[in-house]
Amino acid sequence: MTQPWPVSTVGEQFEVHLGKMLDSAKNVGFPKPYVGNRAVQWGWIDLSAVGVAPLTQSDIRRFRLRNGDLLVCEGGEVGRGAIWRDQLSECYYQKALHRLRPKNGYDVRLMLALLEYWSTGGVFPNYVTQTSIAHLPRDKFIEMQLPLPSAAEQARIGEVIQDVNDLIHALRRMIAKKQAIRQGLRQQLLTGRTRLPGYSGSWREVSLGRYVSYVNTVALSRAQLDGESPVRYVHYGDIHARDSPMLDAAREALPRASSTLLRNAGRLKVGDLVFADVSEDPDGVGKSVEVTSVPDVGVVPGLHTIAARFEKAVLADGFKAYLQFIPSLRETLHRLVVGTKVLATTRSLISSITLTLPNVDEQRAIASVLTDADREIAVLRVRLAKARDVKQGMMQELLAGRTRLPGTGSTA
């Protein structure tokens, strides 16, 4: 039979201290690197967010980080934490962070896992002070109850969760690397700076307005959409929320709309390019998806979209999805979009754009390379999502004590 763990508190097991109050008007001393709230992410330190501040000799003694210190956000996303592993040879920490050092050898990897478990389980609201943003005061933090497995069991749980954390971080780094490679490919191939083997012909100017027609859209609110009606509906919000520039409308989950509400809507075809015509963010201007499949029941362009149908002899299927990443198109849209709080793209604006493009054979070759890069990232994201699911399941079992690891003396 599994025995329950003894219970301690954060304050009994850890020294808990807030960091240095930074005040540019008052701080004096030697310029030193420091970690602030923004630099502490779940399980890792963002070194690009490390700042520099003057510290006195007293500050240097009090606030210098040691290998194994656990840094925990006091405000903002309360409880978010990471372990300091001497990422820099010398570093300090700001008042927006609690620094935890074990008094009796409590495993910081287990403590970090508990922080994440408490965060996802909604435990922290019972301890925070809420003003304009949430804060976790030290006096309340040290009172939080803490399970107290044996040292061997702490280490074993910490190792297991650290292994899945390492996998998650490796996948994140791999995705970031692949995204950087993809960005370079887009910049090189879509501008003609780099040509694929076998292609050397001159690119020509193409006025989009000469080769486009537009499909009728129908504006429906989210409240008018459902999940049961047969016809799929492309909403501008769903375009903004996507990473993939391709839309497999026959297989992907899309909102639905009653046929009675869609009498005036056109039906999308394979190769149609659907733009979100409004954005509050400049990065969202020109965001679009190319339709790669349609269901038998049909799919329609919806609220705040522009559905463009280009002549296939001028713009190849598969290539249109990447028009939005051509620098000259983005520059033109940013220069000409109308509106203040909301940036609006129009049919006439799209029709006014002239691009320098290769012939359709080269377009297909470019699209094939870029699609492969997108596919690699999509596969890694699926692996990352599965790893996160595994971690969540492990935490629910191990940190609640429902499942105990063998070889730790945890049963009686």
Short mmCIF file of C-alpha atoms in Angstrom, two decimals:
data_model
loop_
_atom_site.label_atom_id
_atom_site.label_comp_id
_atom_site.label_asym_id
_atom_site.label_seq_id
_atom_site.Cartn_x
_atom_site.Cartn_y
_atom_site.Cartn_z
CA MET A 1 0.00 0.00 0.00
CA THR A 2 1.31 3.46 -0.92
CA GLN A 3 2.00 5.68 2.06
CA PRO A 4 1.13 9.40 1.77
CA TRP A 5 3.99 11.86 1.80
CA PRO A 6 4.67 14.05 4.84
CA VAL A 7 3.84 17.72 4.33
CA SER A 8 6.14 20.69 4.85
CA THR A 9 6.05 24.30 3.62
CA VAL A 10 8.05 26.30 1.11
CA GLY A 11 9.51 28.38 3.95
CA GLU A 12 10.63 25.31 5.91
CA GLN A 13 12.46 23.84 2.94
CA PHE A 14 13.82 26.95 1.20
CA GLU A 15 15.45 30.28 1.90
CA VAL A 16 13.20 32.69 -0.01
CA HIS A 17 14.48 36.17 -0.82
CA LEU A 18 13.36 38.89 -3.22
CA GLY A 19 15.94 40.47 -5.50
CA LYS A 20 17.37 43.93 -5.94
CA MET A 21 15.02 46.90 -6.30
CA LEU A 22 16.14 48.70 -9.46
CA ASP A 23 15.91 52.49 -9.52
CA SER A 24 17.93 54.28 -12.18
CA ALA A 25 17.83 57.50 -10.15
CA LYS A 26 19.15 55.90 -6.96
CA ASN A 27 21.21 52.83 -7.85
CA VAL A 28 24.97 53.32 -7.78
CA GLY A 29 27.96 51.02 -8.05
CA PHE A 30 29.42 48.67 -10.62
CA PRO A 31 27.45 47.70 -13.78
CA LYS A 32 26.42 44.07 -13.45
CA PRO A 33 24.14 41.73 -15.43
CA TYR A 34 20.83 40.89 -13.81
CA VAL A 35 17.87 38.61 -14.47
CA GLY A 36 14.41 40.16 -14.35
CA ASN A 37 10.88 38.80 -14.60
CA ARG A 38 10.88 38.78 -18.42
CA ALA A 39 14.01 36.63 -18.58
CA VAL A 40 12.51 33.83 -16.46
CA GLN A 41 10.43 31.52 -18.64
CA TRP A 42 9.04 28.12 -17.69
CA GLY A 43 12.13 25.97 -17.20
CA TRP A 44 14.62 28.21 -19.00
CA ILE A 45 16.34 31.60 -18.82
CA ASP A 46 16.04 33.94 -21.82
CA LEU A 47 19.54 35.44 -21.88
CA SER A 48 18.48 37.98 -24.52
CA ALA A 49 16.35 39.62 -21.80
CA VAL A 50 19.20 39.93 -19.28
CA GLY A 51 19.82 43.58 -18.36
CA VAL A 52 22.61 45.57 -16.74
CA ALA A 53 22.31 47.71 -13.57
CA PRO A 54 24.74 49.34 -11.11
CA LEU A 55 25.21 47.37 -7.88
CA THR A 56 27.08 48.18 -4.68
CA GLN A 57 29.43 45.75 -2.94
CA SER A 58 26.60 44.96 -0.51
CA ASP A 59 24.26 44.24 -3.44
CA ILE A 60 26.87 41.98 -5.00
CA ARG A 61 27.10 39.90 -1.84
CA ARG A 62 23.32 39.68 -1.34
CA PHE A 63 22.00 39.15 -4.86
CA ARG A 64 24.59 37.10 -6.70
CA LEU A 65 23.12 33.94 -8.19
CA ARG A 66 24.57 30.49 -7.52
CA ASN A 67 24.29 27.36 -9.60
CA GLY A 68 21.03 25.61 -8.62
CA ASP A 69 19.16 28.71 -7.45
CA LEU A 70 15.48 28.56 -8.36
CA LEU A 71 14.06 31.86 -9.63
CA VAL A 72 10.31 32.33 -9.30
CA CYS A 73 8.22 35.20 -10.69
CA GLU A 74 6.65 37.28 -7.93
CA GLY A 75 4.39 39.20 -10.31
CA GLY A 76 2.82 38.82 -13.73
CA GLU A 77 2.55 35.09 -14.39
CA VAL A 78 2.90 34.25 -10.73
CA GLY A 79 5.01 31.17 -9.98
CA ARG A 80 6.71 30.91 -13.37
CA GLY A 81 10.17 29.58 -12.62
CA ALA A 82 13.54 28.44 -13.92
CA ILE A 83 16.71 27.03 -12.38
CA TRP A 84 19.88 29.08 -12.66
CA ARG A 85 22.62 26.84 -14.11
CA ASP A 86 25.47 29.35 -14.37
CA GLN A 87 24.37 30.39 -17.84
CA LEU A 88 26.60 33.43 -17.21
CA SER A 89 29.75 33.41 -15.10
CA GLU A 90 28.31 36.21 -12.95
CA CYS A 91 24.70 37.38 -12.62
CA TYR A 92 22.24 38.91 -10.16
CA TYR A 93 18.46 39.12 -9.88
CA GLN A 94 15.76 41.77 -9.65
CA LYS A 95 13.11 42.33 -6.98
CA ALA A 96 10.33 40.99 -9.23
CA LEU A 97 11.78 37.51 -8.55
CA HIS A 98 11.94 35.22 -5.54
CA ARG A 99 15.20 33.31 -5.19
CA LEU A 100 14.82 29.88 -3.58
CA ARG A 101 17.77 28.01 -2.06
CA PRO A 102 17.22 24.65 -0.37
CA LYS A 103 17.83 24.54 3.39
CA ASN A 104 17.81 20.76 3.67
CA GLY A 105 18.58 19.53 0.17
CA TYR A 106 15.06 19.71 -1.34
CA ASP A 107 15.40 18.92 -5.04
CA VAL A 108 14.92 22.14 -7.02
CA ARG A 109 13.84 20.16 -10.09
CA LEU A 110 10.92 18.78 -8.09
CA MET A 111 10.14 22.23 -6.74
CA LEU A 112 10.08 23.66 -10.27
CA ALA A 113 7.73 20.88 -11.38
CA LEU A 114 5.45 21.63 -8.42
CA LEU A 115 5.34 25.31 -9.36
CA GLU A 116 4.16 24.40 -12.87
CA TYR A 117 1.71 21.87 -11.46
CA TRP A 118 0.27 24.48 -9.09
CA SER A 119 0.08 27.03 -11.90
CA THR A 120 -1.89 24.75 -14.24
CA GLY A 121 -4.04 23.54 -11.32
CA GLY A 122 -5.12 27.03 -10.25
CA VAL A 123 -3.46 26.91 -6.82
CA PHE A 124 -1.72 30.29 -6.90
CA PRO A 125 -4.86 32.49 -6.84
CA ASN A 126 -5.34 31.39 -3.22
CA TYR A 127 -2.04 33.05 -2.30
CA VAL A 128 -1.70 36.08 -4.57
CA THR A 129 -2.38 39.72 -3.81
CA GLN A 130 -4.33 41.26 -6.69
CA THR A 131 -3.87 44.94 -7.58
CA SER A 132 -3.43 45.95 -11.21
CA ILE A 133 -1.47 42.70 -11.65
CA ALA A 134 -1.17 39.60 -9.50
CA HIS A 135 1.64 39.40 -6.93
CA LEU A 136 2.88 36.53 -4.78
CA PRO A 137 4.15 38.10 -1.53
CA ARG A 138 6.96 36.32 0.25
CA ASP A 139 4.97 35.94 3.47
CA LYS A 140 2.26 34.02 1.62
CA PHE A 141 4.64 32.07 -0.60
CA ILE A 142 6.56 30.59 2.33
CA GLU A 143 3.29 29.32 3.83
CA MET A 144 2.39 27.20 0.80
CA GLN A 145 2.24 23.52 1.66
CA LEU A 146 4.89 21.33 0.09
CA PRO A 147 4.91 17.53 -0.24
CA LEU A 148 8.00 16.00 1.33
CA PRO A 149 8.99 12.74 -0.36
CA SER A 150 12.22 11.07 0.68
CA ALA A 151 15.43 12.46 -0.81
CA ALA A 152 15.66 9.42 -3.10
CA GLU A 153 12.11 9.86 -4.36
CA GLN A 154 12.59 13.60 -4.84
CA ALA A 155 15.66 12.92 -6.96
CA ARG A 156 13.91 10.23 -9.02
CA ILE A 157 10.85 12.38 -9.75
CA GLY A 158 13.12 15.32 -10.56
CA GLU A 159 15.15 13.21 -13.00
CA VAL A 160 12.07 11.86 -14.79
CA ILE A 161 10.45 15.26 -15.21
CA GLN A 162 13.79 16.83 -16.16
CA ASP A 163 14.17 14.24 -18.94
CA VAL A 164 10.85 15.25 -20.52
CA ASN A 165 11.69 18.93 -19.96
CA ASP A 166 14.98 18.40 -21.81
CA LEU A 167 13.07 16.81 -24.70
CA ILE A 168 10.63 19.74 -24.79
CA HIS A 169 13.44 22.31 -24.75
CA ALA A 170 15.33 20.41 -27.48
CA LEU A 171 12.22 20.38 -29.67
CA ARG A 172 11.65 24.10 -29.05
CA ARG A 173 15.23 24.86 -30.05
CA MET A 174 14.90 22.67 -33.14
CA ILE A 175 11.68 24.43 -34.15
CA ALA A 176 13.34 27.84 -33.69
CA LYS A 177 16.29 26.71 -35.83
CA LYS A 178 14.00 25.36 -38.56
CA GLN A 179 11.96 28.58 -38.49
CA ALA A 180 15.12 30.63 -39.00
CA ILE A 181 16.11 28.41 -41.92
CA ARG A 182 12.60 28.75 -43.37
CA GLN A 183 12.74 32.52 -43.05
CA GLY A 184 16.04 32.57 -44.91
CA LEU A 185 14.64 30.37 -47.67
CA ARG A 186 11.65 32.66 -48.08
CA GLN A 187 13.83 35.76 -48.32
CA GLN A 188 16.20 34.18 -50.81
CA LEU A 189 13.84 32.21 -53.06
CA LEU A 190 10.92 34.64 -53.18
CA THR A 191 13.15 37.55 -54.22
CA GLY A 192 15.28 35.68 -56.76
CA ARG A 193 18.49 36.28 -54.80
CA THR A 194 18.97 32.52 -54.84
CA ARG A 195 17.80 30.42 -57.76
CA LEU A 196 17.06 26.72 -57.63
CA PRO A 197 19.15 24.42 -59.88
CA GLY A 198 17.94 24.41 -63.46
CA TYR A 199 16.28 27.85 -63.40
CA SER A 200 17.97 30.91 -64.86
CA GLY A 201 15.35 32.78 -66.91
CA SER A 202 14.50 36.38 -66.16
CA TRP A 203 11.62 37.17 -63.84
CA ARG A 204 8.90 39.49 -65.09
CA GLU A 205 6.65 42.10 -63.56
CA VAL A 206 3.10 40.89 -62.90
CA SER A 207 0.26 43.29 -62.15
CA LEU A 208 -2.03 41.23 -59.92
CA GLY A 209 -5.13 43.16 -60.97
CA ARG A 210 -4.88 41.89 -64.56
CA TYR A 211 -5.15 38.25 -63.53
CA VAL A 212 -7.54 38.16 -60.59
CA SER A 213 -11.25 37.85 -59.95
CA TYR A 214 -12.88 37.89 -56.55
CA VAL A 215 -15.25 35.44 -54.89
CA ASN A 216 -18.27 36.81 -53.04
CA THR A 217 -17.89 36.69 -49.27
CA VAL A 218 -20.63 36.62 -46.63
CA ALA A 219 -20.24 38.33 -43.26
CA LEU A 220 -21.50 36.24 -40.35
CA SER A 221 -20.74 36.71 -36.68
CA ARG A 222 -19.32 33.90 -34.55
CA ALA A 223 -22.75 33.58 -32.96
CA GLN A 224 -24.23 32.66 -36.35
CA LEU A 225 -21.76 29.82 -36.89
CA ASP A 226 -22.10 26.28 -35.60
CA GLY A 227 -20.43 22.89 -35.68
CA GLU A 228 -23.15 20.83 -37.37
CA SER A 229 -24.15 22.55 -40.63
CA PRO A 230 -22.57 21.04 -43.74
CA VAL A 231 -20.92 24.09 -45.35
CA ARG A 232 -17.49 25.13 -44.02
CA TYR A 233 -16.82 28.78 -43.31
CA VAL A 234 -13.49 30.65 -43.40
CA HIS A 235 -13.47 33.39 -40.74
CA TYR A 236 -10.73 36.05 -40.75
CA GLY A 237 -9.91 35.29 -37.11
CA ASP A 238 -9.05 31.72 -38.04
CA ILE A 239 -6.66 32.99 -40.72
CA HIS A 240 -4.86 35.18 -38.20
CA ALA A 241 -4.62 32.29 -35.73
CA ARG A 242 -2.89 29.94 -38.20
CA ASP A 243 0.77 29.26 -38.81
CA SER A 244 0.37 27.24 -42.00
CA PRO A 245 -0.29 29.31 -45.16
CA MET A 246 -2.13 26.32 -46.67
CA LEU A 247 -5.75 25.47 -45.86
CA ASP A 248 -6.87 21.86 -46.25
CA ALA A 249 -10.55 22.80 -46.06
CA ALA A 250 -11.78 19.25 -46.69
CA ARG A 251 -10.03 17.84 -43.61
CA GLU A 252 -9.31 20.65 -41.17
CA ALA A 253 -11.76 21.63 -38.47
CA LEU A 254 -13.58 24.76 -39.58
CA PRO A 255 -16.71 26.49 -38.31
CA ARG A 256 -19.90 25.73 -40.20
CA ALA A 257 -22.82 27.85 -41.37
CA SER A 258 -26.39 27.13 -42.41
CA SER A 259 -27.00 27.13 -46.16
CA THR A 260 -29.86 29.60 -45.67
CA LEU A 261 -27.34 32.19 -44.47
CA LEU A 262 -25.00 31.59 -47.42
CA ARG A 263 -27.23 32.24 -50.43
CA ASN A 264 -25.08 35.10 -51.73
CA ALA A 265 -21.70 33.56 -50.91
CA GLY A 266 -19.39 32.20 -53.55
CA ARG A 267 -17.82 28.77 -53.18
CA LEU A 268 -14.06 28.49 -52.85
CA LYS A 269 -12.00 26.34 -55.22
CA VAL A 270 -8.58 24.75 -54.93
CA GLY A 271 -5.95 27.43 -55.49
CA ASP A 272 -8.05 30.36 -54.22
CA LEU A 273 -6.15 32.73 -51.94
CA VAL A 274 -8.13 34.06 -48.96
CA PHE A 275 -6.86 37.22 -47.24
CA ALA A 276 -7.84 38.51 -43.82
CA ASP A 277 -8.78 42.06 -44.74
CA VAL A 278 -8.34 43.65 -41.30
CA SER A 279 -5.65 43.45 -38.66
CA GLU A 280 -4.85 45.31 -35.46
CA ASP A 281 -1.23 44.21 -35.77
CA PRO A 282 1.00 45.33 -38.66
CA ASP A 283 2.42 41.81 -38.84
CA GLY A 284 -1.08 40.56 -39.69
CA VAL A 285 -1.49 42.78 -42.74
CA GLY A 286 -1.73 40.60 -45.84
CA LYS A 287 -2.12 37.38 -43.84
CA SER A 288 -3.67 34.81 -46.15
CA VAL A 289 -4.21 31.11 -46.82
CA GLU A 290 -4.28 29.17 -50.07
CA VAL A 291 -7.04 26.58 -50.34
CA THR A 292 -5.53 23.15 -51.09
CA SER A 293 -8.74 21.07 -50.91
CA VAL A 294 -12.48 21.64 -50.66
CA PRO A 295 -15.18 19.36 -49.22
CA ASP A 296 -18.03 18.15 -51.42
CA VAL A 297 -20.47 20.25 -49.38
CA GLY A 298 -18.46 23.40 -50.09
CA VAL A 299 -16.53 26.06 -48.24
CA VAL A 300 -17.21 29.81 -48.34
CA PRO A 301 -15.14 32.92 -47.59
CA GLY A 302 -16.51 34.73 -44.56
CA LEU A 303 -16.32 37.78 -42.35
CA HIS A 304 -13.50 40.23 -43.11
CA THR A 305 -11.96 38.13 -45.86
CA ILE A 306 -11.04 38.79 -49.46
CA ALA A 307 -11.10 35.68 -51.66
CA ALA A 308 -8.88 36.11 -54.72
CA ARG A 309 -8.91 33.73 -57.68
CA PHE A 310 -5.80 34.17 -59.82
CA GLU A 311 -5.22 32.79 -63.30
CA LYS A 312 -3.27 29.56 -62.90
CA ALA A 313 -1.15 30.25 -65.97
CA VAL A 314 0.32 33.25 -64.12
CA LEU A 315 0.32 32.15 -60.49
CA ALA A 316 0.86 28.47 -59.79
CA ASP A 317 -1.11 26.51 -57.20
CA GLY A 318 0.99 26.13 -54.08
CA PHE A 319 2.96 29.31 -54.78
CA LYS A 320 0.16 31.76 -54.03
CA ALA A 321 0.31 30.91 -50.34
CA TYR A 322 3.78 32.46 -50.22
CA LEU A 323 2.94 35.78 -51.87
CA GLN A 324 2.39 37.22 -48.39
CA PHE A 325 6.08 36.65 -47.59
CA ILE A 326 7.44 38.54 -50.60
CA PRO A 327 9.10 41.65 -49.12
CA SER A 328 7.89 44.02 -51.84
CA LEU A 329 4.25 42.91 -51.33
CA ARG A 330 4.49 43.37 -47.57
CA GLU A 331 6.13 46.78 -47.97
CA THR A 332 3.42 47.89 -50.39
CA LEU A 333 0.60 46.72 -48.12
CA HIS A 334 2.10 48.38 -45.06
CA ARG A 335 2.51 51.62 -46.96
CA LEU A 336 -1.00 51.67 -48.40
CA VAL A 337 -3.26 50.05 -45.79
CA VAL A 338 -5.93 52.38 -44.56
CA GLY A 339 -7.26 52.86 -41.06
CA THR A 340 -5.83 53.82 -37.71
CA LYS A 341 -6.61 51.34 -34.94
CA VAL A 342 -7.55 48.70 -37.51
CA LEU A 343 -5.41 48.20 -40.61
CA ALA A 344 -7.60 47.38 -43.59
CA THR A 345 -6.69 45.68 -46.87
CA THR A 346 -9.06 46.07 -49.84
CA ARG A 347 -9.66 44.38 -53.18
CA SER A 348 -8.49 47.47 -55.03
CA LEU A 349 -5.30 47.53 -52.99
CA ILE A 350 -4.51 43.91 -53.83
CA SER A 351 -5.30 44.56 -57.51
CA SER A 352 -2.93 47.54 -57.55
CA ILE A 353 0.13 45.51 -56.55
CA THR A 354 2.81 44.64 -59.09
CA LEU A 355 5.29 41.88 -58.28
CA THR A 356 8.40 40.57 -60.01
CA LEU A 357 7.84 36.83 -60.35
CA PRO A 358 9.34 33.74 -62.05
CA ASN A 359 7.43 31.59 -64.50
CA VAL A 360 4.98 29.02 -63.16
CA ASP A 361 7.43 26.11 -63.40
CA GLU A 362 9.91 27.89 -61.14
CA GLN A 363 7.06 28.97 -58.89
CA ARG A 364 6.10 25.31 -58.40
CA ALA A 365 9.71 24.39 -57.60
CA ILE A 366 9.99 27.21 -55.06
CA ALA A 367 6.66 26.24 -53.50
CA SER A 368 7.85 22.63 -53.17
CA VAL A 369 10.95 23.68 -51.20
CA LEU A 370 9.01 26.04 -48.95
CA THR A 371 6.24 23.50 -48.37
CA ASP A 372 8.82 20.92 -47.29
CA ALA A 373 10.22 23.44 -44.79
CA ASP A 374 6.71 24.11 -43.46
CA ARG A 375 6.05 20.38 -43.19
CA GLU A 376 9.22 19.77 -41.15
CA ILE A 377 8.16 22.43 -38.65
CA ALA A 378 4.62 21.05 -38.48
CA VAL A 379 5.95 17.56 -37.66
CA LEU A 380 8.16 18.96 -34.89
CA ARG A 381 5.20 20.88 -33.46
CA VAL A 382 3.18 17.68 -33.28
CA ARG A 383 6.05 16.02 -31.42
CA LEU A 384 6.26 19.00 -29.08
CA ALA A 385 2.53 18.89 -28.35
CA LYS A 386 2.76 15.15 -27.58
CA ALA A 387 5.74 15.71 -25.28
CA ARG A 388 3.82 18.41 -23.40
CA ASP A 389 0.84 16.07 -23.05
CA VAL A 390 3.11 13.37 -21.67
CA LYS A 391 4.60 15.82 -19.20
CA GLN A 392 1.17 16.99 -18.07
CA GLY A 393 0.06 13.42 -17.48
CA MET A 394 3.26 12.60 -15.60
CA MET A 395 2.88 15.62 -13.34
CA GLN A 396 -0.72 14.76 -12.52
CA GLU A 397 0.34 11.27 -11.47
CA LEU A 398 3.74 11.81 -9.87
CA LEU A 399 3.28 15.15 -8.14
CA ALA A 400 -0.03 14.16 -6.59
CA GLY A 401 1.55 10.94 -5.33
CA ARG A 402 -0.96 8.77 -7.18
CA THR A 403 1.85 6.93 -9.00
CA ARG A 404 5.10 6.20 -7.18
CA LEU A 405 8.35 5.38 -8.95
CA PRO A 406 10.04 2.04 -8.23
CA GLY A 407 13.28 1.83 -6.33
CA THR A 408 12.64 4.78 -4.01
CA GLY A 409 11.34 3.01 -0.94
CA SER A 410 7.91 4.54 -1.55
CA THR A 411 5.72 1.57 -0.70
CA ALA A 412 4.99 -0.30 2.52
#
